[in-house]
PDB file of C-alpha atoms in Angstrom:
ATOM      1  CA  MET A 165      -2.761  -8.567  -3.936  1.00 70.00           C
ATOM      2  CA  LYS A 166       0.570  -9.490  -2.385  1.00 85.00           C
ATOM      3  CA  LYS A 167       2.370  -8.650  -5.629  1.00 89.00           C
ATOM      4  CA  GLN A 168       0.691  -5.228  -5.621  1.00 87.00           C
ATOM      5  CA  LEU A 169       1.872  -4.599  -2.065  1.00 89.00           C
ATOM      6  CA  ILE A 170       5.453  -5.534  -2.938  1.00 93.00           C
ATOM      7  CA  ILE A 171       5.429  -3.170  -5.913  1.00 93.00           C
ATOM      8  CA  TYR A 172       3.869  -0.392  -3.797  1.00 92.00           C
ATOM      9  CA  TYR A 173       6.435  -0.722  -1.012  1.00 93.00           C
ATOM     10  CA  THR A 174       9.294  -0.915  -3.528  1.00 95.00           C
ATOM     11  CA  PHE A 175       8.274   2.359  -5.162  1.00 96.00           C
ATOM     12  CA  LEU A 176       7.579   3.917  -1.764  1.00 95.00           C
ATOM     13  CA  GLY A 177      11.042   2.867  -0.592  1.00 96.00           C
ATOM     14  CA  LEU A 178      12.714   4.377  -3.661  1.00 96.00           C
ATOM     15  CA  PHE A 179      10.750   7.603  -3.247  1.00 96.00           C
ATOM     16  CA  SER A 180      11.607   7.730   0.455  1.00 96.00           C
ATOM     17  CA  LEU A 181      15.310   7.231  -0.260  1.00 96.00           C
ATOM     18  CA  MET A 182      15.321  10.107  -2.732  1.00 95.00           C
ATOM     19  CA  ILE A 183      13.547  12.420  -0.297  1.00 95.00           C
ATOM     20  CA  LEU A 184      15.879  11.377   2.531  1.00 96.00           C
ATOM     21  CA  ALA A 185      18.886  12.118   0.299  1.00 94.00           C
ATOM     22  CA  SER A 186      17.404  15.557  -0.381  1.00 92.00           C
ATOM     23  CA  LEU A 187      16.867  16.090   3.354  1.00 93.00           C
ATOM     24  CA  TYR A 188      20.457  15.102   4.041  1.00 93.00           C
ATOM     25  CA  ASN A 189      21.626  17.729   1.552  1.00 89.00           C
ATOM     26  CA  HIS A 190      19.353  20.380   3.035  1.00 89.00           C
ATOM     27  CA  LEU A 191      20.504  19.757   6.594  1.00 88.00           C
ATOM     28  CA  PHE A 192      24.161  18.714   6.359  1.00 92.00           C
ATOM     29  CA  ASN A 193      25.281  20.508   3.176  1.00 91.00           C
ATOM     30  CA  TYR A 194      23.456  23.710   3.970  1.00 91.00           C
ATOM     31  CA  ALA A 195      25.840  26.066   2.138  1.00 91.00           C
ATOM     32  CA  GLU A 196      25.651  23.959  -1.007  1.00 91.00           C
ATOM     33  CA  ALA A 197      21.859  23.794  -0.792  1.00 90.00           C
ATOM     34  CA  VAL A 198      21.642  27.576  -0.392  1.00 91.00           C
ATOM     35  CA  SER A 199      23.863  28.159  -3.423  1.00 91.00           C
ATOM     36  CA  GLU A 200      21.813  25.701  -5.508  1.00 89.00           C
ATOM     37  CA  TYR A 201      18.583  27.421  -4.467  1.00 89.00           C
ATOM     38  CA  ALA A 202      20.130  30.782  -5.453  1.00 91.00           C
ATOM     39  CA  ARG A 203      21.065  29.409  -8.897  1.00 89.00           C
ATOM     40  CA  LEU A 204      17.470  28.253  -9.321  1.00 88.00           C
ATOM     41  CA  GLY A 205      16.150  31.677  -8.301  1.00 87.00           C
ATOM     42  CA  TYR A 206      14.861  30.810  -4.832  1.00 89.00           C
ATOM     43  CA  PRO A 207      15.746  32.708  -1.629  1.00 91.00           C
ATOM     44  CA  GLU A 208      17.905  31.228   1.114  1.00 89.00           C
ATOM     45  CA  HIS A 209      15.175  31.243   3.742  1.00 90.00           C
ATOM     46  CA  LEU A 210      13.241  28.478   1.912  1.00 90.00           C
ATOM     47  CA  VAL A 211      15.842  25.769   2.557  1.00 90.00           C
ATOM     48  CA  LYS A 212      14.984  24.872   6.160  1.00 91.00           C
ATOM     49  CA  PRO A 213      11.162  25.172   5.944  1.00 92.00           C
ATOM     50  CA  LEU A 214      11.184  23.028   2.815  1.00 92.00           C
ATOM     51  CA  ALA A 215      13.290  20.406   4.592  1.00 92.00           C
ATOM     52  CA  ILE A 216      10.866  20.391   7.534  1.00 94.00           C
ATOM     53  CA  ALA A 217       7.872  20.121   5.177  1.00 95.00           C
ATOM     54  CA  GLN A 218       9.503  17.239   3.299  1.00 95.00           C
ATOM     55  CA  LEU A 219      10.204  15.391   6.543  1.00 95.00           C
ATOM     56  CA  ALA A 220       6.630  15.909   7.753  1.00 95.00           C
ATOM     57  CA  GLY A 221       5.208  14.852   4.379  1.00 96.00           C
ATOM     58  CA  LEU A 222       7.353  11.743   4.234  1.00 95.00           C
ATOM     59  CA  PHE A 223       6.290  10.802   7.770  1.00 96.00           C
ATOM     60  CA  ALA A 224       2.611  11.307   6.843  1.00 95.00           C
ATOM     61  CA  ILE A 225       2.932   9.093   3.768  1.00 94.00           C
ATOM     62  CA  LEU A 226       4.857   6.355   5.580  1.00 93.00           C
ATOM     63  CA  TYR A 227       2.578   6.414   8.637  1.00 91.00           C
ATOM     64  CA  ASN A 228      -0.474   6.415   6.324  1.00 84.00           C
ATOM     65  CA  LYS A 229      -3.237   6.572   8.947  1.00 84.00           C
ATOM     66  CA  LYS A 230      -5.206   9.758   8.245  1.00 87.00           C
ATOM     67  CA  LYS A 231      -6.441   9.772   4.653  1.00 88.00           C
ATOM     68  CA  MET A 232      -6.730  13.563   4.442  1.00 92.00           C
ATOM     69  CA  LEU A 233      -3.216  14.089   5.803  1.00 94.00           C
ATOM     70  CA  VAL A 234      -1.767  11.619   3.294  1.00 94.00           C
ATOM     71  CA  GLU A 235      -3.581  13.395   0.451  1.00 94.00           C
ATOM     72  CA  TRP A 236      -2.140  16.737   1.594  1.00 96.00           C
ATOM     73  CA  ALA A 237       1.337  15.222   1.792  1.00 96.00           C
ATOM     74  CA  TYR A 238       1.079  13.859  -1.746  1.00 96.00           C
ATOM     75  CA  GLY A 239      -0.223  17.240  -2.921  1.00 96.00           C
ATOM     76  CA  GLY A 240       2.638  19.068  -1.232  1.00 96.00           C
ATOM     77  CA  PHE A 241       5.238  16.788  -2.773  1.00 96.00           C
ATOM     78  CA  PHE A 242       3.569  17.154  -6.175  1.00 97.00           C
ATOM     79  CA  ALA A 243       3.724  20.955  -5.964  1.00 96.00           C
ATOM     80  CA  ASN A 244       7.306  20.888  -4.646  1.00 94.00           C
ATOM     81  CA  LEU A 245       8.602  18.541  -7.335  1.00 95.00           C
ATOM     82  CA  THR A 246       6.698  20.210 -10.165  1.00 95.00           C
ATOM     83  CA  LEU A 247       8.118  23.589  -9.177  1.00 92.00           C
ATOM     84  CA  ALA A 248      11.586  22.029  -8.967  1.00 91.00           C
ATOM     85  CA  VAL A 249      11.298  20.738 -12.538  1.00 92.00           C
ATOM     86  CA  VAL A 250      10.064  24.152 -13.749  1.00 92.00           C
ATOM     87  CA  ALA A 251      12.835  25.969 -11.860  1.00 91.00           C
ATOM     88  CA  HIS A 252      15.512  23.770 -13.419  1.00 90.00           C
ATOM     89  CA  TYR A 253      14.014  24.269 -16.857  1.00 90.00           C
ATOM     90  CA  CYS A 254      13.664  28.059 -16.544  1.00 90.00           C
ATOM     91  CA  SER A 255      17.064  28.691 -14.969  1.00 88.00           C
ATOM     92  CA  LYS A 256      18.918  26.362 -17.367  1.00 84.00           C
ATOM     93  CA  TYR A 257      20.823  25.096 -14.313  1.00 83.00           C
ATOM     94  CA  GLY A 258      21.081  21.333 -14.337  1.00 79.00           C
ATOM     95  CA  ASN A 259      18.534  19.144 -16.012  1.00 79.00           C
ATOM     96  CA  GLY A 260      16.223  18.473 -13.064  1.00 84.00           C
ATOM     97  CA  ALA A 261      16.448  14.719 -13.628  1.00 89.00           C
ATOM     98  CA  GLU A 262      16.281  13.987  -9.901  1.00 90.00           C
ATOM     99  CA  ALA A 263      13.055  15.965  -9.595  1.00 91.00           C
ATOM    100  CA  VAL A 264      11.552  14.229 -12.644  1.00 94.00           C
ATOM    101  CA  ILE A 265      12.465  10.779 -11.296  1.00 95.00           C
ATOM    102  CA  CYS A 266      11.078  11.693  -7.886  1.00 95.00           C
ATOM    103  CA  LEU A 267       7.887  13.003  -9.500  1.00 96.00           C
ATOM    104  CA  ILE A 268       7.431   9.751 -11.424  1.00 96.00           C
ATOM    105  CA  LEU A 269       7.990   7.739  -8.226  1.00 96.00           C
ATOM    106  CA  LEU A 270       5.527   9.986  -6.381  1.00 96.00           C
ATOM    107  CA  LEU A 271       2.786   9.583  -8.990  1.00 96.00           C
ATOM    108  CA  THR A 272       3.334   5.817  -9.143  1.00 96.00           C
ATOM    109  CA  THR A 273       3.244   5.521  -5.362  1.00 95.00           C
ATOM    110  CA  TYR A 274       0.091   7.649  -5.209  1.00 95.00           C
ATOM    111  CA  SER A 275      -1.781   5.559  -7.768  1.00 95.00           C
ATOM    112  CA  LEU A 276      -0.676   2.280  -6.164  1.00 93.00           C
ATOM    113  CA  ASN A 277      -1.738   3.582  -2.743  1.00 91.00           C
ATOM    114  CA  ARG A 278      -5.187   4.479  -4.103  1.00 92.00           C
ATOM    115  CA  LYS A 279      -5.575   0.972  -5.570  1.00 91.00           C
ATOM    116  CA  ARG A 280      -4.401  -0.575  -2.303  1.00 88.00           C
ATOM    117  CA  ILE A 281      -6.957   1.426  -0.308  1.00 85.00           C
ATOM    118  CA  ALA A 282      -9.737   0.541  -2.763  1.00 86.00           C
ATOM    119  CA  ASN A 283      -8.876  -3.172  -2.550  1.00 84.00           C
ATOM    120  CA  THR A 284      -8.828  -3.013   1.248  1.00 80.00           C
ATOM    121  CA  GLU A 285     -12.260  -1.352   1.325  1.00 79.00           C
ATOM    122  CA  VAL A 286     -13.712  -3.991  -1.032  1.00 79.00           C
ATOM    123  CA  GLN A 287     -12.299  -6.799   1.126  1.00 77.00           C
ATOM    124  CA  GLU A 288     -13.730  -5.220   4.279  1.00 77.00           C
ATOM    125  CA  LYS A 289     -17.189  -4.968   2.681  1.00 79.00           C
ATOM    126  CA  GLU A 290     -17.044  -8.603   1.563  1.00 78.00           C
ATOM    127  CA  GLU A 291     -16.034  -9.728   5.049  1.00 77.00           C
ATOM    128  CA  GLU A 292     -18.864  -7.650   6.523  1.00 75.00           C
ATOM    129  CA  LYS A 293     -21.361  -9.316   4.167  1.00 74.00           C
ATOM    130  CA  ARG A 294     -20.035 -12.779   5.067  1.00 75.00           C
ATOM    131  CA  SER A 295     -20.220 -12.088   8.787  1.00 74.00           C
ATOM    132  CA  HIS A 296     -23.749 -10.761   8.359  1.00 68.00           C
ATOM    133  CA  LEU A 297     -24.770 -13.917   6.459  1.00 65.00           C
ATOM    134  CA  VAL A 298     -23.265 -16.129   9.168  1.00 65.00           C
ATOM    135  CA  LYS A 299     -25.271 -14.292  11.863  1.00 63.00           C
ATOM    136  CA  VAL A 300     -28.546 -14.716   9.956  1.00 57.00           C
TER     137      VAL A 300
END
């Protein structure tokens, strides 16, 4: 269990670093981000809302309290990164390697998070059974 947590937090940390690097580019290299979006065929007005959505999604995943919100965050990142890979492929600009790596990290983090939640629920049920047996 502890090994699983270490692996989960390692992948989550790598994913978070990549998203934070993207956010840094969106916010502090705005002109460069706008020109890259234009080369990929996206309009300029998507840069800031996408940065805000990425920040909110990353916060939801790291905070990890509301299951539905975390699922929506993972879904949003999946759509964002999949469209990034497709945009790179269709525009022939760059190879989209960052998006592919981020997508792999996202899918790994998602599956590890699901396993972690399942293990936690099983442990809680076992503890509940033990406490019920002790009371009886």
